[in-house]
Amino acid sequence: MDMAPRRTSPRVVVIGAGIVGCSLADELTARGWTDVTVLDRGPLFAAGGSSSHAPGLVFQTNPSKTLAEFASYTVGKLGGLALDGAPVFRPVGGLEVATTPERWADLARRHGLATSWGIEARLVDPGECARLHPLLDPGAVLGGLHVPSDGLAHAVPAGEAQARRAIDRGARFLARHRVTGVAEEHGRVSGVHTDQGFVPADVVVCAAGFWGPDVGALAGLTVPLQPLAHQYATTAPVPALAGAVREISAPILRHQDADLYYREHGDRVGIGSYGHRPMPVTAQDAEAHANSCLPFTPDDFADAWKQSLALLPGLAETEVSAGINGVFSFTPDGMPLLGEHRDLPGFWVAGAVWVTHSAGVAKALAEWLVDGQPRTDVHECDLHRFTDVQLSPEYVAGRGAQQFVEVYDVIHPLDPPAVLRPMRTSPFYGRQQELGAVFTEAGGWERPLWFESNAPLAEGLDLPPRDAWAARWWSPTVAAEALATRERVAMYDITALTRIEVTGPGAADFLQRLTTNDVAKPVGRVTYTLLLDAAGGIRSDLTVARLGEQRFQVGANGPLDLDWFRQHAPGDGSVQLRDATAGSCGIGLWGPRARDVLQPLTSSDVSHEAFGYFRARELHVSGVPVTALRVSYVGELGWELYTDAATGLRLWDVLWESGQRHGMVAAGRRAFDSLRLEKGYRAWGTDMTAEHDPVEAGLSFAVRRDKDFVGRAALERRPHDRRLACLTLDDPATTVLGREPVRVDGVPVGHVTSACFGYTMGRSIAYAWLPASLTEPGTAVTIDWFGTPVAATVAAEPLVDPAGARMRC
C-alpha cells in the first residue's frame, strides 16, 4: 500500500523575492496553495532588484482600466498591512500639478479616467495645491489633480510583511539561490536547478524583475523587457521641513510637465526624474552594483534640479546630497507581462510589474493559477500579446526606451508609436504612400488612417468644428472617405487583421467546442461567433469561414486567439493551426457599387443569388487567386478579399483600375471606425473584454444554446446586470473619444468604450457600459469631456440600416 504523503496543493516555485514574488506567495497561500517556495539570488528581503530601491509612489489613475484596478487593490491591501507595528503604506494622497494649459486640460481628462474607474479624485486650484503641499509655489502652477487614496508604499517592508503571512501558512523563502536552469518532464515544467541544488515544482513563476529575460531564456522563452536606469536623488535637509516628526506628511507629488516626481524623507526631499536620456542597461550591469543602483550621473540631473527649484522654491536652501541611477523594467507598450509559457506548461511569468500594481498583479495571477483565470481582464498584460517581429531585441530595446521617454508625456489615445517604423508593410504600402496615406500601426503593421489624395472630396462638406484634442489624428478627409463608402465604394487595407488557418479531420469539432455559434456549417459558409472563457466572459469575437471539409479560415483579433487555440488543441494531431497573416494580405471592398467593381474582373458569378451574404468562395480576380468572404464590417455590400503577399499588389491595382469609373477611393481606419459604430459593430478589447458576457454586450445572436461550448454553463449563471448601450450626443458639434465617465443626475454610472462622429447621420456616437436599468432608448445621460458635461441620449441600435438590407443586396 502506498503510504507516501499526498500533496494538497501543487508545488510552486516563485523566482524572485521582490514585492511581486512576496505578494504572489501571500495570495497563493491565502487560497490554499501552501506548498510555495520563493527563491532569490540575493538576501531577504532587500534582494537587490528594483524593489530594493523603488521610491514607492502609488498613483492609481491610469488610462488602462486594468492597471487602475491593480493599483487600487494594491492600495487597499497594503493599507491594511504593517511590519513590526510600522505601516507599510502611508495614504498621504497624490497630487499631480499642471504648469501648462495642455497639462491642465490633461488633468481634467485624467479626472475623468479616475471617475470612470471608481477612484475618488478632484481638481484643485493653485491655492489648494499649496495647502496640500506647502513646499509648492502656487504661482508656478495652474492647478492640480488630488487623489486622496494615493500614497507611499515601502516596497521592502511591504514585501516582507506579505512574506511573513505566507510563511505562517507554510511557504518557505530561500535566500542566495541563483536559478541556473529550468527542468521539464513529459512536456511540463518539473522544477528549477539552482547553485544550491534542485528544487522540484509543478508550477514555476518567474517574478525576477529585470532578470526576467535571463530566466525566461533558461526555459526557451523570450521575455520582452528592457531594463533602463532611472535617476532618483535625495536632498540635504530642507529648512522648511526642519523638525519633521514623520517620514512624509504632504501628498506624493508629480510635476509631469518636467518629467519629475517628489516625496518627503523626513526633513529631506526625494526627486525622481524621467527627463534624462534613456539609459539602457543589462541585468549583468545592474547586478554589479548594490541593490541594482548604478552610480548617479549629476550632469543628467542638472535640468531636473533647475525645474525643481522653480516648482519648490524652498529647495534653493539645500542641495542634492545623494542619488542613484536605479534600474527598472520597461516593455514595448509599457504594460506588465503575465501568463504561461505556451511551449512549456507550468512555467509562468509576472514581469515588468512596478510597486504600484504589485499586489493587484499578484492577486490576478493567483486567481489565474488557482481558479483557472483572473477576475480582472488582463489581455493588455498577456505575455503572448506581441507578434514575432515585436519580440526582436531591437524592437524590445527601442520601444522600451521610448516608453521611458514618454512615461509622463501627454499621450493622445490615437497617437501612433513614433519609433522603429515601418516594421511590417502590406504589398499595397507603396501605392498607399503615393495616395498620401497617413499611417498608424497595428500589431507592427502600417495601417492607413486616411488618404490626403481624398482631401478635395472633403471640400464643401458641412462638418461641425472640433476642439484641438478631438482634432488630433483626424482630418475632414475622414468624412469624405466614410461618405464615399456609403454612397459609392471604397478599398480598405485589412492585411493587419489576424488570420488563423485551422485544418485537419478534427477541425470542425474543435471549433465547434470552442466557439458559441454553429460553425459546423456546409463548405462556403461564414459564421460570426465568440470565444468565451470558463467564466462565460468574452475572450474574443471571430469570423469563421469554412473553406473545405477540413479547412477553416478564422478572422481573429491577434496572437492571443492563436494562443487560446493552441492551449485547447487536441493532442492527437487531428487539428493543425497556422497563423496565415504574415504571408497573405487583404482588401475590404465595400460600398453599394462593390459588385460593379468586382464582377468585370472575375468569371465567377458574384451576384447576390450566386454569392450570398455570409458566404465564402475561392475565385480568381484578373488571374489573382482570391479567398472572398462576403462580409462587411462597415454595413455595406462587399467582400473581404484575401490573397498571398506575392500577388497582393496586382490585386490592388486591378481593383483600383476597375473602381475608378465608379468613384472608388482608398479609405482608412478612421472612416472604418465611424462606419462600424453607425452599424453598432463591437470591437473586442475596446467595447468588450473577458469581464463582459454576450448578453451584456448585445451579442446573444452569436450564441447557440443548443450546443455545448467552453463557458456555456457559466454563461447561464451570470446576472447580466449591465449592457453595452448606444448613445448619441445631443449637440452635433460635440465629440468624445473613449474612457470618459457617463453620469445620470450627476452620479457616475458607467464609462464610454468607443466613440466617433457618424458622418451618415451627422451626429457623434458613443458606446458605453451602463447598468441594464438605464439602457432604455430615450434615457438622458451626460458624458464628462475635460470636466464639462456633454448631454447624450440612449438610442436604439443600429443607427444606420437597422434591417441590414444594404449588405444583402
Tab-separated table of C-alpha atoms in Angstrom, residues 322-751:
chain	number	residue	atom	x	y	z
A	322	ALA	CA	22.828	61.656	-2.759
A	323	GLY	CA	21.499	59.965	-5.842
A	324	ILE	CA	21.224	56.731	-7.739
A	325	ASN	CA	20.530	55.569	-11.249
A	326	GLY	CA	18.133	52.801	-10.261
A	327	VAL	CA	17.161	50.059	-12.692
A	328	PHE	CA	13.520	49.443	-13.662
A	329	SER	CA	11.796	47.314	-16.296
A	330	PHE	CA	10.061	48.628	-19.406
A	331	THR	CA	8.170	46.714	-22.074
A	332	PRO	CA	7.448	47.793	-25.667
A	333	ASP	CA	3.965	49.030	-24.714
A	334	GLY	CA	4.565	49.929	-21.062
A	335	MET	CA	2.348	47.138	-19.710
A	336	PRO	CA	3.268	44.211	-17.425
A	337	LEU	CA	3.925	40.683	-18.690
A	338	LEU	CA	1.652	37.980	-17.301
A	339	GLY	CA	0.939	34.458	-18.431
A	340	GLU	CA	2.052	30.909	-19.029
A	341	HIS	CA	4.759	29.794	-21.447
A	342	ARG	CA	2.863	28.399	-24.444
A	343	ASP	CA	5.523	25.743	-25.110
A	344	LEU	CA	6.321	24.756	-21.516
A	345	PRO	CA	3.150	24.333	-19.452
A	346	GLY	CA	3.614	25.193	-15.812
A	347	PHE	CA	6.177	27.953	-16.428
A	348	TRP	CA	4.609	31.358	-15.745
A	349	VAL	CA	5.807	34.956	-15.891
A	350	ALA	CA	4.934	38.008	-13.784
A	351	GLY	CA	7.295	40.639	-15.150
A	352	ALA	CA	7.706	44.396	-15.623
A	353	VAL	CA	5.471	44.987	-12.602
A	354	TRP	CA	6.002	48.165	-10.616
A	355	VAL	CA	5.258	48.526	-6.898
A	356	THR	CA	2.123	50.484	-7.819
A	357	HIS	CA	0.486	47.398	-9.342
A	358	SER	CA	2.260	44.649	-7.415
A	359	ALA	CA	-0.486	43.298	-5.150
A	360	GLY	CA	-3.112	43.618	-7.883
A	361	VAL	CA	-0.966	41.665	-10.319
A	362	ALA	CA	-0.280	39.007	-7.687
A	363	LYS	CA	-3.982	38.630	-6.982
A	364	ALA	CA	-4.799	38.256	-10.684
A	365	LEU	CA	-2.051	35.702	-11.220
A	366	ALA	CA	-3.055	33.724	-8.138
A	367	GLU	CA	-6.643	33.616	-9.406
A	368	TRP	CA	-5.350	32.538	-12.799
A	369	LEU	CA	-3.349	29.688	-11.264
A	370	VAL	CA	-5.836	28.500	-8.647
A	371	ASP	CA	-9.180	29.195	-10.330
A	372	GLY	CA	-8.142	28.922	-13.970
A	373	GLN	CA	-8.492	32.601	-14.847
A	374	PRO	CA	-8.248	36.051	-13.255
A	375	ARG	CA	-11.324	38.071	-12.380
A	376	THR	CA	-9.756	41.174	-13.908
A	377	ASP	CA	-9.360	41.319	-17.667
A	378	VAL	CA	-5.638	41.017	-18.367
A	379	HIS	CA	-5.437	40.855	-22.146
A	380	GLU	CA	-3.385	44.082	-22.205
A	381	CYS	CA	-0.810	42.367	-19.989
A	382	ASP	CA	-0.794	38.918	-21.580
A	383	LEU	CA	2.679	37.541	-22.186
A	384	HIS	CA	1.718	36.454	-25.707
A	385	ARG	CA	0.163	39.692	-26.959
A	386	PHE	CA	3.148	40.524	-29.174
A	387	THR	CA	3.751	39.244	-32.689
A	388	ASP	CA	7.072	37.672	-33.641
A	389	VAL	CA	8.511	40.869	-35.094
A	390	GLN	CA	7.744	42.646	-31.821
A	391	LEU	CA	9.932	40.212	-29.901
A	392	SER	CA	13.223	41.079	-31.585
A	393	PRO	CA	15.927	42.527	-29.306
A	394	GLU	CA	15.980	45.716	-31.358
A	395	TYR	CA	12.240	46.204	-31.081
A	396	VAL	CA	12.125	45.489	-27.359
A	397	ALA	CA	15.045	47.830	-26.672
A	398	GLY	CA	13.836	50.617	-28.942
A	399	ARG	CA	10.216	50.609	-27.859
A	400	GLY	CA	11.190	50.103	-24.216
A	401	ALA	CA	13.395	53.196	-24.346
A	402	GLN	CA	10.557	55.133	-25.986
A	403	GLN	CA	8.223	54.108	-23.163
A	404	PHE	CA	10.733	55.632	-20.734
A	405	VAL	CA	10.860	58.880	-22.719
A	406	GLU	CA	7.055	59.123	-22.884
A	407	VAL	CA	6.207	57.937	-19.375
A	408	TYR	CA	4.959	61.377	-18.295
A	409	ASP	CA	4.065	62.788	-21.709
A	410	VAL	CA	0.533	63.833	-22.598
A	411	ILE	CA	-0.341	60.939	-24.891
A	412	HIS	CA	-3.370	61.238	-27.118
A	413	PRO	CA	-5.328	57.952	-27.227
A	414	LEU	CA	-4.923	57.865	-31.018
A	415	ASP	CA	-1.194	58.718	-31.104
A	416	PRO	CA	0.694	56.067	-33.107
A	417	PRO	CA	4.131	54.864	-31.972
A	418	ALA	CA	6.947	57.062	-33.232
A	419	VAL	CA	9.981	54.755	-33.386
A	420	LEU	CA	11.012	51.596	-35.269
A	421	ARG	CA	8.621	52.185	-38.138
A	422	PRO	CA	7.763	50.900	-40.607
A	423	MET	CA	8.177	47.365	-39.316
A	424	ARG	CA	5.587	45.404	-41.283
A	425	THR	CA	4.028	46.651	-44.518
A	426	SER	CA	1.415	45.180	-46.804
A	427	PRO	CA	2.071	44.764	-50.556
A	428	PHE	CA	-0.045	47.901	-51.010
A	429	TYR	CA	2.250	50.149	-48.966
A	430	GLY	CA	3.871	51.870	-51.957
A	431	ARG	CA	0.524	52.599	-53.585
A	432	GLN	CA	-0.781	53.972	-50.307
A	433	GLN	CA	2.204	56.276	-49.972
A	434	GLU	CA	1.531	57.587	-53.485
A	435	LEU	CA	-2.015	58.414	-52.355
A	436	GLY	CA	-0.729	60.356	-49.339
A	437	ALA	CA	-1.666	57.843	-46.665
A	438	VAL	CA	-1.338	58.953	-43.054
A	439	PHE	CA	-0.372	55.825	-41.149
A	440	THR	CA	-0.759	54.399	-37.691
A	441	GLU	CA	0.459	50.995	-36.506
A	442	ALA	CA	-1.432	47.824	-35.569
A	443	GLY	CA	0.388	44.703	-34.401
A	444	GLY	CA	3.551	46.012	-36.060
A	445	TRP	CA	1.723	46.645	-39.362
A	446	GLU	CA	1.473	50.036	-41.035
A	447	ARG	CA	-2.234	50.837	-41.338
A	448	PRO	CA	-3.645	53.883	-43.187
A	449	LEU	CA	-5.777	56.283	-41.161
A	450	TRP	CA	-6.832	58.359	-44.168
A	451	PHE	CA	-5.511	59.426	-47.569
A	452	GLU	CA	-4.593	63.013	-48.377
A	453	SER	CA	-5.466	62.321	-52.024
A	454	ASN	CA	-9.114	62.370	-50.915
A	455	ALA	CA	-8.864	65.859	-49.414
A	456	PRO	CA	-10.607	67.544	-52.401
A	457	LEU	CA	-13.642	65.347	-51.725
A	458	ALA	CA	-13.991	66.939	-48.296
A	459	GLU	CA	-14.226	70.471	-49.669
A	460	GLY	CA	-17.664	71.880	-49.083
A	461	LEU	CA	-18.744	69.258	-46.549
A	462	ASP	CA	-20.672	70.785	-43.651
A	463	LEU	CA	-18.773	69.350	-40.709
A	464	PRO	CA	-19.051	70.587	-37.113
A	465	PRO	CA	-15.875	72.123	-35.661
A	466	ARG	CA	-13.652	70.043	-33.415
A	467	ASP	CA	-11.649	71.188	-30.422
A	468	ALA	CA	-7.882	70.804	-30.537
A	469	TRP	CA	-7.867	67.454	-28.712
A	470	ALA	CA	-10.574	65.834	-30.820
A	471	ALA	CA	-8.938	67.182	-33.998
A	472	ARG	CA	-5.655	65.359	-33.360
A	473	TRP	CA	-5.126	62.374	-35.665
A	474	TRP	CA	-8.257	63.314	-37.563
A	475	SER	CA	-8.918	65.063	-40.853
A	476	PRO	CA	-12.035	66.248	-42.754
A	477	THR	CA	-10.904	63.701	-45.334
A	478	VAL	CA	-12.187	61.007	-42.974
A	479	ALA	CA	-15.713	62.252	-43.597
A	480	ALA	CA	-15.217	62.129	-47.355
A	481	GLU	CA	-13.976	58.531	-47.176
A	482	ALA	CA	-16.864	57.424	-44.955
A	483	LEU	CA	-19.427	59.037	-47.247
A	484	ALA	CA	-17.757	57.578	-50.342
A	485	THR	CA	-18.128	54.135	-48.787
A	486	ARG	CA	-21.813	54.671	-48.044
A	487	GLU	CA	-22.592	56.250	-51.428
A	488	ARG	CA	-20.177	54.564	-53.864
A	489	VAL	CA	-17.355	52.162	-52.996
A	490	ALA	CA	-14.023	52.138	-51.167
A	491	MET	CA	-10.995	49.880	-50.692
A	492	TYR	CA	-9.681	49.218	-47.190
A	493	ASP	CA	-6.383	47.563	-46.332
A	494	ILE	CA	-7.311	44.762	-43.905
A	495	THR	CA	-3.959	42.954	-44.025
A	496	ALA	CA	-3.300	43.589	-40.328
A	497	LEU	CA	-6.359	41.539	-39.300
A	498	THR	CA	-5.119	38.212	-37.903
A	499	ARG	CA	-5.984	35.141	-39.952
A	500	ILE	CA	-5.641	31.681	-38.477
A	501	GLU	CA	-5.832	28.572	-40.620
A	502	VAL	CA	-7.427	25.608	-38.814
A	503	THR	CA	-7.196	22.297	-40.662
A	504	GLY	CA	-7.419	18.573	-40.087
A	505	PRO	CA	-10.056	15.908	-39.526
A	506	GLY	CA	-10.823	17.320	-36.076
A	507	ALA	CA	-11.016	20.968	-37.135
A	508	ALA	CA	-14.807	21.266	-37.216
A	509	ASP	CA	-15.350	19.598	-33.842
A	510	PHE	CA	-12.523	21.646	-32.337
A	511	LEU	CA	-14.001	24.985	-33.439
A	512	GLN	CA	-17.490	23.844	-32.529
A	513	ARG	CA	-16.356	23.162	-28.966
A	514	LEU	CA	-14.501	26.459	-28.524
A	515	THR	CA	-16.987	28.868	-30.121
A	516	THR	CA	-20.505	29.940	-29.212
A	517	ASN	CA	-22.176	29.796	-32.621
A	518	ASP	CA	-22.683	26.906	-35.018
A	519	VAL	CA	-19.570	26.865	-37.200
A	520	ALA	CA	-20.011	23.291	-38.454
A	521	LYS	CA	-21.919	24.556	-41.473
A	522	PRO	CA	-21.545	23.450	-45.083
A	523	VAL	CA	-18.466	24.431	-47.041
A	524	GLY	CA	-18.759	28.005	-48.246
A	525	ARG	CA	-20.493	29.377	-45.171
A	526	VAL	CA	-19.173	32.148	-42.901
A	527	THR	CA	-20.145	32.469	-39.224
A	528	TYR	CA	-19.737	35.276	-36.718
A	529	THR	CA	-19.025	33.726	-33.324
A	530	LEU	CA	-17.375	34.280	-29.960
A	531	LEU	CA	-14.715	32.698	-27.790
A	532	LEU	CA	-15.702	32.559	-24.127
A	533	ASP	CA	-13.571	31.717	-21.131
A	534	ALA	CA	-14.623	29.273	-18.435
A	535	ALA	CA	-16.469	32.053	-16.585
A	536	GLY	CA	-18.560	32.974	-19.616
A	537	GLY	CA	-16.624	36.150	-20.410
A	538	ILE	CA	-15.833	37.175	-23.983
A	539	ARG	CA	-12.248	36.327	-24.870
A	540	SER	CA	-12.648	37.325	-28.499
A	541	ASP	CA	-15.002	37.550	-31.442
A	542	LEU	CA	-14.242	35.693	-34.664
A	543	THR	CA	-15.314	35.319	-38.258
A	544	VAL	CA	-15.063	31.635	-39.218
A	545	ALA	CA	-15.141	30.722	-42.908
A	546	ARG	CA	-15.443	27.055	-43.846
A	547	LEU	CA	-13.348	26.706	-46.988
A	548	GLY	CA	-13.293	22.892	-47.059
A	549	GLU	CA	-14.477	19.874	-45.120
A	550	GLN	CA	-11.284	20.021	-43.059
A	551	ARG	CA	-10.175	23.615	-43.665
A	552	PHE	CA	-11.302	26.829	-41.958
A	553	GLN	CA	-10.069	30.406	-42.094
A	554	VAL	CA	-10.600	32.240	-38.816
A	555	GLY	CA	-10.560	36.018	-38.715
A	556	ALA	CA	-9.249	36.733	-35.224
A	557	ASN	CA	-8.169	39.655	-33.031
A	558	GLY	CA	-4.498	38.859	-32.600
A	559	PRO	CA	-1.894	36.494	-31.190
A	560	LEU	CA	-3.922	35.782	-28.047
A	561	ASP	CA	-6.554	33.954	-30.093
A	562	LEU	CA	-3.939	31.692	-31.631
A	563	ASP	CA	-2.543	31.092	-28.165
A	564	TRP	CA	-6.024	30.120	-26.903
A	565	PHE	CA	-6.437	27.708	-29.807
A	566	ARG	CA	-3.072	26.133	-29.075
A	567	GLN	CA	-3.938	25.705	-25.418
A	568	HIS	CA	-7.112	23.810	-26.319
A	569	ALA	CA	-5.965	21.889	-29.390
A	570	PRO	CA	-6.286	18.107	-29.054
A	571	GLY	CA	-3.062	16.222	-28.544
A	572	ASP	CA	-3.814	13.573	-31.144
A	573	GLY	CA	-2.688	15.617	-34.145
A	574	SER	CA	-6.201	15.860	-35.598
A	575	VAL	CA	-6.046	19.681	-35.696
A	576	GLN	CA	-3.331	21.839	-37.215
A	577	LEU	CA	-3.059	25.570	-36.537
A	578	ARG	CA	-1.193	28.172	-38.580
A	579	ASP	CA	-1.043	31.943	-38.408
A	580	ALA	CA	-1.517	32.828	-42.071
A	581	THR	CA	-1.358	36.602	-41.621
A	582	ALA	CA	2.263	37.321	-42.493
A	583	GLY	CA	2.268	35.591	-45.876
A	584	SER	CA	-1.036	36.994	-47.050
A	585	CYS	CA	-2.843	40.291	-47.473
A	586	GLY	CA	-6.394	41.524	-47.613
A	587	ILE	CA	-8.607	44.215	-49.107
A	588	GLY	CA	-12.048	45.170	-47.902
A	589	LEU	CA	-14.066	46.141	-50.975
A	590	TRP	CA	-17.218	47.783	-49.621
A	591	GLY	CA	-19.965	50.059	-50.827
A	592	PRO	CA	-23.118	49.914	-52.976
A	593	ARG	CA	-21.007	49.724	-56.161
A	594	ALA	CA	-18.654	46.998	-54.896
A	595	ARG	CA	-20.194	44.377	-57.174
A	596	ASP	CA	-19.793	46.693	-60.166
A	597	VAL	CA	-16.076	46.856	-59.409
A	598	LEU	CA	-15.553	43.139	-58.801
A	599	GLN	CA	-17.743	41.397	-61.398
A	600	PRO	CA	-15.832	42.545	-64.533
A	601	LEU	CA	-12.620	41.118	-63.030
A	602	THR	CA	-13.785	37.554	-62.475
A	603	SER	CA	-15.551	34.838	-64.411
A	604	SER	CA	-17.292	33.751	-61.200
A	605	ASP	CA	-20.825	34.944	-60.642
A	606	VAL	CA	-20.818	37.371	-57.693
A	607	SER	CA	-24.489	38.253	-57.857
A	608	HIS	CA	-26.467	38.073	-54.639
A	609	GLU	CA	-28.209	34.916	-55.824
A	610	ALA	CA	-24.926	33.154	-56.615
A	611	PHE	CA	-22.781	34.601	-53.831
A	612	GLY	CA	-24.974	35.454	-50.880
A	613	TYR	CA	-24.266	37.293	-47.658
A	614	PHE	CA	-22.007	35.450	-45.171
A	615	ARG	CA	-20.738	33.114	-47.867
A	616	ALA	CA	-17.166	32.313	-48.862
A	617	ARG	CA	-15.717	31.271	-52.220
A	618	GLU	CA	-12.338	30.908	-53.824
A	619	LEU	CA	-12.173	32.687	-57.149
A	620	HIS	CA	-9.760	34.459	-59.491
A	621	VAL	CA	-9.662	38.224	-59.864
A	622	SER	CA	-7.783	39.090	-63.077
A	623	GLY	CA	-5.714	35.977	-62.580
A	624	VAL	CA	-5.122	36.520	-58.867
A	625	PRO	CA	-6.299	33.585	-56.690
A	626	VAL	CA	-8.516	35.096	-54.011
A	627	THR	CA	-10.412	33.833	-50.987
A	628	ALA	CA	-13.520	36.000	-50.975
A	629	LEU	CA	-15.761	36.381	-47.912
A	630	ARG	CA	-18.999	38.235	-48.362
A	631	VAL	CA	-18.944	40.011	-45.041
A	632	SER	CA	-18.873	43.692	-44.210
A	633	TYR	CA	-17.698	45.400	-41.045
A	634	VAL	CA	-18.914	48.763	-42.342
A	635	GLY	CA	-22.519	47.759	-43.073
A	636	GLU	CA	-22.419	47.893	-46.878
A	637	LEU	CA	-22.412	45.449	-49.759
A	638	GLY	CA	-18.971	43.988	-50.286
A	639	TRP	CA	-16.294	41.433	-49.724
A	640	GLU	CA	-13.142	40.724	-47.802
A	641	LEU	CA	-10.660	39.621	-50.465
A	642	TYR	CA	-7.546	37.709	-49.388
A	643	THR	CA	-4.591	36.529	-51.409
A	644	ASP	CA	-0.942	35.746	-50.842
A	645	ALA	CA	1.520	38.583	-50.443
A	646	ALA	CA	3.210	37.875	-53.777
A	647	THR	CA	0.055	38.650	-55.774
A	648	GLY	CA	-1.307	41.352	-53.464
A	649	LEU	CA	-0.028	44.318	-55.447
A	650	ARG	CA	-1.728	43.077	-58.614
A	651	LEU	CA	-4.981	42.624	-56.698
A	652	TRP	CA	-4.806	46.228	-55.512
A	653	ASP	CA	-4.019	47.543	-58.975
A	654	VAL	CA	-6.752	45.707	-60.876
A	655	LEU	CA	-9.382	46.661	-58.288
A	656	TRP	CA	-8.197	50.250	-58.318
A	657	GLU	CA	-8.379	50.490	-62.087
A	658	SER	CA	-11.808	48.886	-62.211
A	659	GLY	CA	-13.108	51.128	-59.445
A	660	GLN	CA	-12.214	54.485	-60.930
A	661	ARG	CA	-15.258	54.634	-63.198
A	662	HIS	CA	-17.413	54.064	-60.115
A	663	GLY	CA	-15.862	56.828	-57.997
A	664	MET	CA	-13.930	54.417	-55.784
A	665	VAL	CA	-11.480	55.733	-53.178
A	666	ALA	CA	-8.924	54.188	-50.885
A	667	ALA	CA	-10.142	54.673	-47.311
A	668	GLY	CA	-8.536	54.395	-43.903
A	669	ARG	CA	-9.179	53.262	-40.383
A	670	ARG	CA	-10.842	56.458	-39.182
A	671	ALA	CA	-13.653	56.118	-41.733
A	672	PHE	CA	-13.858	52.407	-40.909
A	673	ASP	CA	-14.389	53.184	-37.201
A	674	SER	CA	-17.138	55.693	-37.950
A	675	LEU	CA	-18.983	53.288	-40.227
A	676	ARG	CA	-18.807	50.340	-37.864
A	677	LEU	CA	-20.178	52.392	-34.951
A	678	GLU	CA	-23.086	53.545	-37.083
A	679	LYS	CA	-23.847	49.849	-37.549
A	680	GLY	CA	-23.293	49.002	-33.890
A	681	TYR	CA	-20.436	46.579	-34.577
A	682	ARG	CA	-18.356	45.845	-31.462
A	683	ALA	CA	-14.571	45.931	-31.245
A	684	TRP	CA	-13.176	43.314	-28.908
A	685	GLY	CA	-10.675	44.682	-26.391
A	686	THR	CA	-12.338	48.105	-26.545
A	687	ASP	CA	-16.095	47.614	-26.347
A	688	MET	CA	-15.974	44.216	-24.646
A	689	THR	CA	-13.455	42.040	-22.835
A	690	ALA	CA	-13.435	38.921	-20.708
A	691	GLU	CA	-15.184	40.956	-17.996
A	692	HIS	CA	-18.342	41.016	-20.141
A	693	ASP	CA	-20.631	38.319	-21.482
A	694	PRO	CA	-22.557	38.027	-24.780
A	695	VAL	CA	-25.901	39.022	-23.288
A	696	GLU	CA	-24.450	42.181	-21.764
A	697	ALA	CA	-22.591	43.011	-24.978
A	698	GLY	CA	-25.709	42.635	-27.131
A	699	LEU	CA	-24.340	39.579	-28.926
A	700	SER	CA	-26.828	36.902	-27.896
A	701	PHE	CA	-27.494	36.252	-31.590
A	702	ALA	CA	-23.986	34.733	-31.822
A	703	VAL	CA	-24.717	32.141	-29.108
A	704	ARG	CA	-26.314	28.775	-29.871
A	705	ARG	CA	-27.578	27.468	-26.565
A	706	ASP	CA	-28.476	24.104	-28.093
A	707	LYS	CA	-24.815	23.082	-28.313
A	708	ASP	CA	-22.018	22.668	-25.797
A	709	PHE	CA	-19.103	25.086	-25.774
A	710	VAL	CA	-16.467	26.420	-23.396
A	711	GLY	CA	-18.111	28.823	-20.937
A	712	ARG	CA	-21.712	27.822	-21.615
A	713	ALA	CA	-22.515	26.620	-18.091
A	714	ALA	CA	-21.042	29.748	-16.523
A	715	LEU	CA	-22.891	31.959	-19.015
A	716	GLU	CA	-26.212	30.565	-17.792
A	717	ARG	CA	-25.370	31.617	-14.221
A	718	ARG	CA	-24.249	35.184	-14.906
A	719	PRO	CA	-26.546	38.013	-13.768
A	720	HIS	CA	-26.312	40.132	-16.985
A	721	ASP	CA	-26.974	43.284	-14.955
A	722	ARG	CA	-25.254	45.752	-17.295
A	723	ARG	CA	-25.419	46.493	-21.008
A	724	LEU	CA	-23.313	47.985	-23.753
A	725	ALA	CA	-25.511	50.858	-24.844
A	726	CYS	CA	-25.515	53.123	-27.882
A	727	LEU	CA	-25.507	56.840	-27.095
A	728	THR	CA	-25.921	59.773	-29.442
A	729	LEU	CA	-24.625	63.155	-28.371
A	730	ASP	CA	-27.338	65.801	-28.354
A	731	ASP	CA	-25.148	68.547	-29.811
A	732	PRO	CA	-23.698	67.558	-33.211
A	733	ALA	CA	-20.759	69.881	-32.565
A	734	THR	CA	-19.507	67.881	-29.570
A	735	THR	CA	-17.489	64.689	-29.534
A	736	VAL	CA	-15.766	62.281	-27.161
A	737	LEU	CA	-13.069	59.673	-27.802
A	738	GLY	CA	-13.461	56.902	-25.204
A	739	ARG	CA	-12.970	56.080	-21.493
A	740	GLU	CA	-14.939	59.132	-20.349
A	741	PRO	CA	-17.342	58.683	-17.415
A	742	VAL	CA	-21.090	58.604	-18.042
A	743	ARG	CA	-23.415	60.139	-15.452
A	744	VAL	CA	-27.114	60.168	-14.681
A	745	ASP	CA	-28.274	63.020	-12.457
A	746	GLY	CA	-24.618	63.826	-11.824
A	747	VAL	CA	-23.805	60.347	-10.463
A	748	PRO	CA	-21.206	58.215	-12.322
A	749	VAL	CA	-22.902	55.096	-13.717
A	750	GLY	CA	-20.549	53.846	-16.428
A	751	HIS	CA	-17.927	54.733	-18.992
